[in-house]
Amino acid sequence: MFDCLVVGAGFAGAVFAREMAEIGKRVLLVEKRKHIGGNCYDQFDDHGVLIHTYGPHLFHTSNETVFHYLSRFTEWRDYQHRVLADVDGQKIPLPFNLNSLRMVFPEKMATSLEERLIQTFGYDVKVPILELKKTADKELQYLADFVYEKIFVNYTAKQWGCLPEEIGEEVMSRVPVFISRDDRYFQDRYQAVPKQGYTRLFDNLLDHPNIHLLLNTDYNNIFSLHSDSYEMELFEQVFTGDVIFTGMIDELFDFRFGELPYRSLQFQFDHLKQDFFQQASVENYPNNYDFTRITEFKRISGQQVKNTTILREYPHAYDRNDITRNVPCYPIFQDENVELFKKYESHASKIPRLTLAGRLAEYRYYDMDDIVEQALAVFKEKFNY
Ligand code: FAD
Ligand code: UDP
């Protein structure tokens, strides 16, 4: 009945399902959760506030193709994301920039640091904190230590359970020191949120007669991959179609080389009987509390609703056997995990009709636009040449 099985209805799976459907393939899309959208899922809470169930999702890209592709499925609300960090009781712009600098240091000192930063790195330049830490200049070294201590070290301990150096450049350079007065979190050409939410975008993406969606279904219950012969079965019949897999790669191979670790989050939503709770959509608390940040959703959706809903995120280790910790949010990008992932990847490459896509199957810290870009590129290369 089906030419193609897609596992997971997040961005990776949904884009693949749509593209396969459009070239005439009959697609079975299987999702273990009760909803589509993966971690981008959003919903209206009991008070009418549009909340992001798995944490704040802000769309940003400089890739025109990706933006125009998604624009087929949604209208957008222009939205420039701004984040504040609580440092010594003061809310300062994040990424740490020249405005933040002026807020935390006396004027003379700030002017001197600003001049040295610009002389050393240039203006409108992003410098990862681990690079700034390597500077030989004594004044800049002081600044680097200050930012490292006040912004990065404790937040990273909460988020990842380790030091910034141990989680590596790729993650740390997502939030650099920005030698600029631009207070926005991202500088991408396109920054917006879907006008009617991500879930509506996914509804439209999956609205195709060739896509059959099965929610509340773990693929393990309908599909099997024989570990030696690599033969596949779908609904207990031999399956010779294509499989696009966007779940956890270690699970696909029964954890045969060991479990890949992930970080998970506990999400605590609160509805408050007040107009607004905080100044910015997202405020980070690097040094206080057990949570990392607070999101206020009506600042993202722009809704004119009474009262407000906020979210606190508490990071912890992922545990597939514990229902309170079994949402894999982030791959942990450390050398030994990447090595382990490569074993799985190499094993997967022996299976001709299997394609891995997405954050979990590729074990990458992808943003939404990266996922869409990658899914479209792989689809074109493998299926639509
Ligand atoms: P997922 O969305 O995880 O989808 C995988 C799907 O596979 C899930 O629905 C899962 O239920 C399903 N699945 C897994 N196992 C099985 C199984 N056994 N059987 C059936 N189905 C299965 N990106 C941005 O661009 N901007 C942001 O602001 C942003 N904020 C984020 C905030 C947080 C807290 C997190 C965690 C991520 C954020 N991201 C953001 C990243 C974004 O969520 C990911 O890029 C995107 O969701 C990845 O899509 P995916 O399809 O690869 O994975
Ligand atoms: N980070 C930090 N302090 C902050 C914000 C970010 O130390 O106030 C570090 C932390 O290690 C985090 C990483 O930078 O995991 C990337 O931050 P980003 O905001 O991109 O995380 P995401 O939104 O993906 O959770």
PDB file of N, CA, C and O and ligand atoms in Angstrom, residues 85 94 151-153 155-156 159-160 167 171-172 174-175 185 284 286 293 313 330 359 365 367, ligand 2:
ATOM      1  N   ALA A  85      19.300  39.074  29.938  1.00  0.00           N
ATOM      2  CA  ALA A  85      19.889  38.168  30.934  1.00  0.00           C
ATOM      3  C   ALA A  85      19.949  38.899  32.268  1.00  0.00           C
ATOM      4  O   ALA A  85      20.291  40.092  32.321  1.00  0.00           O
ATOM      5  N   LEU A  94      21.152  40.285  25.648  1.00  0.00           N
ATOM      6  CA  LEU A  94      21.918  39.086  25.305  1.00  0.00           C
ATOM      7  C   LEU A  94      21.701  38.808  23.832  1.00  0.00           C
ATOM      8  O   LEU A  94      20.567  38.887  23.373  1.00  0.00           O
ATOM      9  N   ILE A 151      27.625  35.107  32.501  1.00  0.00           N
ATOM     10  CA  ILE A 151      26.645  34.666  31.497  1.00  0.00           C
ATOM     11  C   ILE A 151      26.719  33.159  31.240  1.00  0.00           C
ATOM     12  O   ILE A 151      25.693  32.487  31.125  1.00  0.00           O
ATOM     13  N   PHE A 152      27.943  32.646  31.101  1.00  0.00           N
ATOM     14  CA  PHE A 152      28.058  31.308  30.517  1.00  0.00           C
ATOM     15  C   PHE A 152      28.246  30.150  31.497  1.00  0.00           C
ATOM     16  O   PHE A 152      27.669  29.093  31.311  1.00  0.00           O
ATOM     17  N   VAL A 153      29.100  30.352  32.499  1.00  0.00           N
ATOM     18  CA  VAL A 153      29.525  29.162  33.239  1.00  0.00           C
ATOM     19  C   VAL A 153      28.369  28.492  33.999  1.00  0.00           C
ATOM     20  O   VAL A 153      28.190  27.269  33.934  1.00  0.00           O
ATOM     21  N   TYR A 155      24.973  29.014  33.589  1.00  0.00           N
ATOM     22  CA  TYR A 155      23.879  28.609  32.683  1.00  0.00           C
ATOM     23  C   TYR A 155      24.237  27.276  32.026  1.00  0.00           C
ATOM     24  O   TYR A 155      23.411  26.359  31.945  1.00  0.00           O
ATOM     25  N   THR A 156      25.490  27.177  31.578  1.00  0.00           N
ATOM     26  CA  THR A 156      25.923  25.951  30.893  1.00  0.00           C
ATOM     27  C   THR A 156      25.944  24.769  31.861  1.00  0.00           C
ATOM     28  O   THR A 156      25.604  23.636  31.483  1.00  0.00           O
ATOM     29  N   GLN A 159      22.343  23.820  31.991  1.00  0.00           N
ATOM     30  CA  GLN A 159      21.816  23.298  30.729  1.00  0.00           C
ATOM     31  C   GLN A 159      22.444  21.960  30.334  1.00  0.00           C
ATOM     32  O   GLN A 159      21.784  21.073  29.845  1.00  0.00           O
ATOM     33  N   TRP A 160      23.763  21.845  30.540  1.00  0.00           N
ATOM     34  CA  TRP A 160      24.482  20.679  30.025  1.00  0.00           C
ATOM     35  C   TRP A 160      25.136  19.838  31.115  1.00  0.00           C
ATOM     36  O   TRP A 160      25.648  18.743  30.833  1.00  0.00           O
ATOM     37  N   ILE A 167      31.480  21.494  26.501  1.00  0.00           N
ATOM     38  CA  ILE A 167      30.373  21.296  25.557  1.00  0.00           C
ATOM     39  C   ILE A 167      30.776  21.756  24.151  1.00  0.00           C
ATOM     40  O   ILE A 167      30.177  21.354  23.150  1.00  0.00           O
ATOM     41  N   VAL A 171      28.349  24.766  20.207  1.00  0.00           N
ATOM     42  CA  VAL A 171      27.232  25.188  21.058  1.00  0.00           C
ATOM     43  C   VAL A 171      27.495  26.589  21.607  1.00  0.00           C
ATOM     44  O   VAL A 171      26.618  27.465  21.556  1.00  0.00           O
ATOM     45  N   MET A 172      28.709  26.824  22.082  1.00  0.00           N
ATOM     46  CA  MET A 172      28.986  28.101  22.737  1.00  0.00           C
ATOM     47  C   MET A 172      28.943  29.276  21.768  1.00  0.00           C
ATOM     48  O   MET A 172      28.582  30.384  22.145  1.00  0.00           O
ATOM     49  N   ARG A 174      26.895  29.785  19.514  1.00  0.00           N
ATOM     50  CA  ARG A 174      25.519  30.191  19.192  1.00  0.00           C
ATOM     51  C   ARG A 174      25.177  31.529  19.847  1.00  0.00           C
ATOM     52  O   ARG A 174      24.346  32.280  19.341  1.00  0.00           O
ATOM     53  N   VAL A 175      25.779  31.773  21.016  1.00  0.00           N
ATOM     54  CA  VAL A 175      25.516  33.037  21.722  1.00  0.00           C
ATOM     55  C   VAL A 175      26.862  33.725  21.955  1.00  0.00           C
ATOM     56  O   VAL A 175      27.463  33.580  23.016  1.00  0.00           O
ATOM     57  N   TYR A 185      18.558  38.971  19.180  1.00  0.00           N
ATOM     58  CA  TYR A 185      19.220  37.688  19.473  1.00  0.00           C
ATOM     59  C   TYR A 185      19.808  37.086  18.211  1.00  0.00           C
ATOM     60  O   TYR A 185      20.817  36.395  18.242  1.00  0.00           O
ATOM     61  N   ASN A 284      16.779  35.271  30.585  1.00  0.00           N
ATOM     62  CA  ASN A 284      17.654  34.195  31.075  1.00  0.00           C
ATOM     63  C   ASN A 284      18.123  34.490  32.498  1.00  0.00           C
ATOM     64  O   ASN A 284      18.369  35.654  32.842  1.00  0.00           O
ATOM     65  N   PRO A 286      21.165  33.165  34.268  1.00  0.00           N
ATOM     66  CA  PRO A 286      22.360  32.328  34.296  1.00  0.00           C
ATOM     67  C   PRO A 286      22.757  31.895  35.706  1.00  0.00           C
ATOM     68  O   PRO A 286      23.167  30.749  35.906  1.00  0.00           O
ATOM     69  N   ARG A 293      15.659  29.763  31.957  1.00  0.00           N
ATOM     70  CA  ARG A 293      15.062  30.971  31.374  1.00  0.00           C
ATOM     71  C   ARG A 293      13.553  30.952  31.556  1.00  0.00           C
ATOM     72  O   ARG A 293      12.952  29.901  31.795  1.00  0.00           O
ATOM     73  N   GLU A 313      12.084  26.671  32.192  1.00  0.00           N
ATOM     74  CA  GLU A 313      12.704  25.432  31.696  1.00  0.00           C
ATOM     75  C   GLU A 313      13.758  24.933  32.682  1.00  0.00           C
ATOM     76  O   GLU A 313      14.700  25.661  33.008  1.00  0.00           O
ATOM     77  N   TYR A 330      18.061  17.824  23.241  1.00  0.00           N
ATOM     78  CA  TYR A 330      19.336  18.232  22.637  1.00  0.00           C
ATOM     79  C   TYR A 330      20.297  17.048  22.588  1.00  0.00           C
ATOM     80  O   TYR A 330      20.517  16.397  23.611  1.00  0.00           O
ATOM     81  N   ARG A 359      17.271  16.170  13.880  1.00  0.00           N
ATOM     82  CA  ARG A 359      18.109  16.397  15.054  1.00  0.00           C
ATOM     83  C   ARG A 359      18.497  15.104  15.760  1.00  0.00           C
ATOM     84  O   ARG A 359      19.612  14.948  16.236  1.00  0.00           O
ATOM     85  N   TYR A 365      22.848  19.588  16.422  1.00  0.00           N
ATOM     86  CA  TYR A 365      22.144  20.686  17.091  1.00  0.00           C
ATOM     87  C   TYR A 365      21.535  21.580  16.007  1.00  0.00           C
ATOM     88  O   TYR A 365      21.937  22.722  15.839  1.00  0.00           O
ATOM     89  N   ASP A 367      18.850  23.905  14.036  1.00  0.00           N
ATOM     90  CA  ASP A 367      17.688  24.775  14.210  1.00  0.00           C
ATOM     91  C   ASP A 367      16.646  24.378  13.170  1.00  0.00           C
ATOM     92  O   ASP A 367      16.930  23.618  12.242  1.00  0.00           O
TER      93      ASP A 367
HETATM   94  N1  UDP B   2      24.267  30.074  27.017  1.00  0.00           N
HETATM   95  C1  UDP B   2      24.691  30.512  28.255  1.00  0.00           C
HETATM   96  N2  UDP B   2      24.039  31.552  28.845  1.00  0.00           N
HETATM   97  C2  UDP B   2      22.969  32.167  28.280  1.00  0.00           C
HETATM   98  C3  UDP B   2      22.535  31.717  27.013  1.00  0.00           C
HETATM   99  C4  UDP B   2      23.195  30.651  26.415  1.00  0.00           C
HETATM  100  O1  UDP B   2      25.620  29.959  28.814  1.00  0.00           O
HETATM  101  O2  UDP B   2      22.401  33.096  28.881  1.00  0.00           O
HETATM  102  C5  UDP B   2      24.994  28.929  26.397  1.00  0.00           C
HETATM  103  C6  UDP B   2      24.419  27.591  26.910  1.00  0.00           C
HETATM  104  O3  UDP B   2      25.439  26.631  26.977  1.00  0.00           O
HETATM  105  C7  UDP B   2      23.415  27.262  25.834  1.00  0.00           C
HETATM  106  C8  UDP B   2      24.148  27.734  24.574  1.00  0.00           C
HETATM  107  O4  UDP B   2      24.819  28.929  24.995  1.00  0.00           O
HETATM  108  O5  UDP B   2      23.102  25.893  25.793  1.00  0.00           O
HETATM  109  C9  UDP B   2      23.271  28.010  23.381  1.00  0.00           C
HETATM  110  O6  UDP B   2      22.263  28.913  23.748  1.00  0.00           O
HETATM  111  P1  UDP B   2      20.904  29.032  22.921  1.00  0.00           P
HETATM  112  O7  UDP B   2      20.160  30.217  23.421  1.00  0.00           O
HETATM  113  O8  UDP B   2      21.218  28.971  21.473  1.00  0.00           O
HETATM  114  O9  UDP B   2      20.172  27.690  23.359  1.00  0.00           O
HETATM  115  P2  UDP B   2      18.772  27.051  22.877  1.00  0.00           P
HETATM  116  O10 UDP B   2      17.835  28.167  22.605  1.00  0.00           O
HETATM  117  O11 UDP B   2      19.101  26.213  21.687  1.00  0.00           O
HETATM  118  O12 UDP B   2      18.386  26.245  24.073  1.00  0.00           O
END
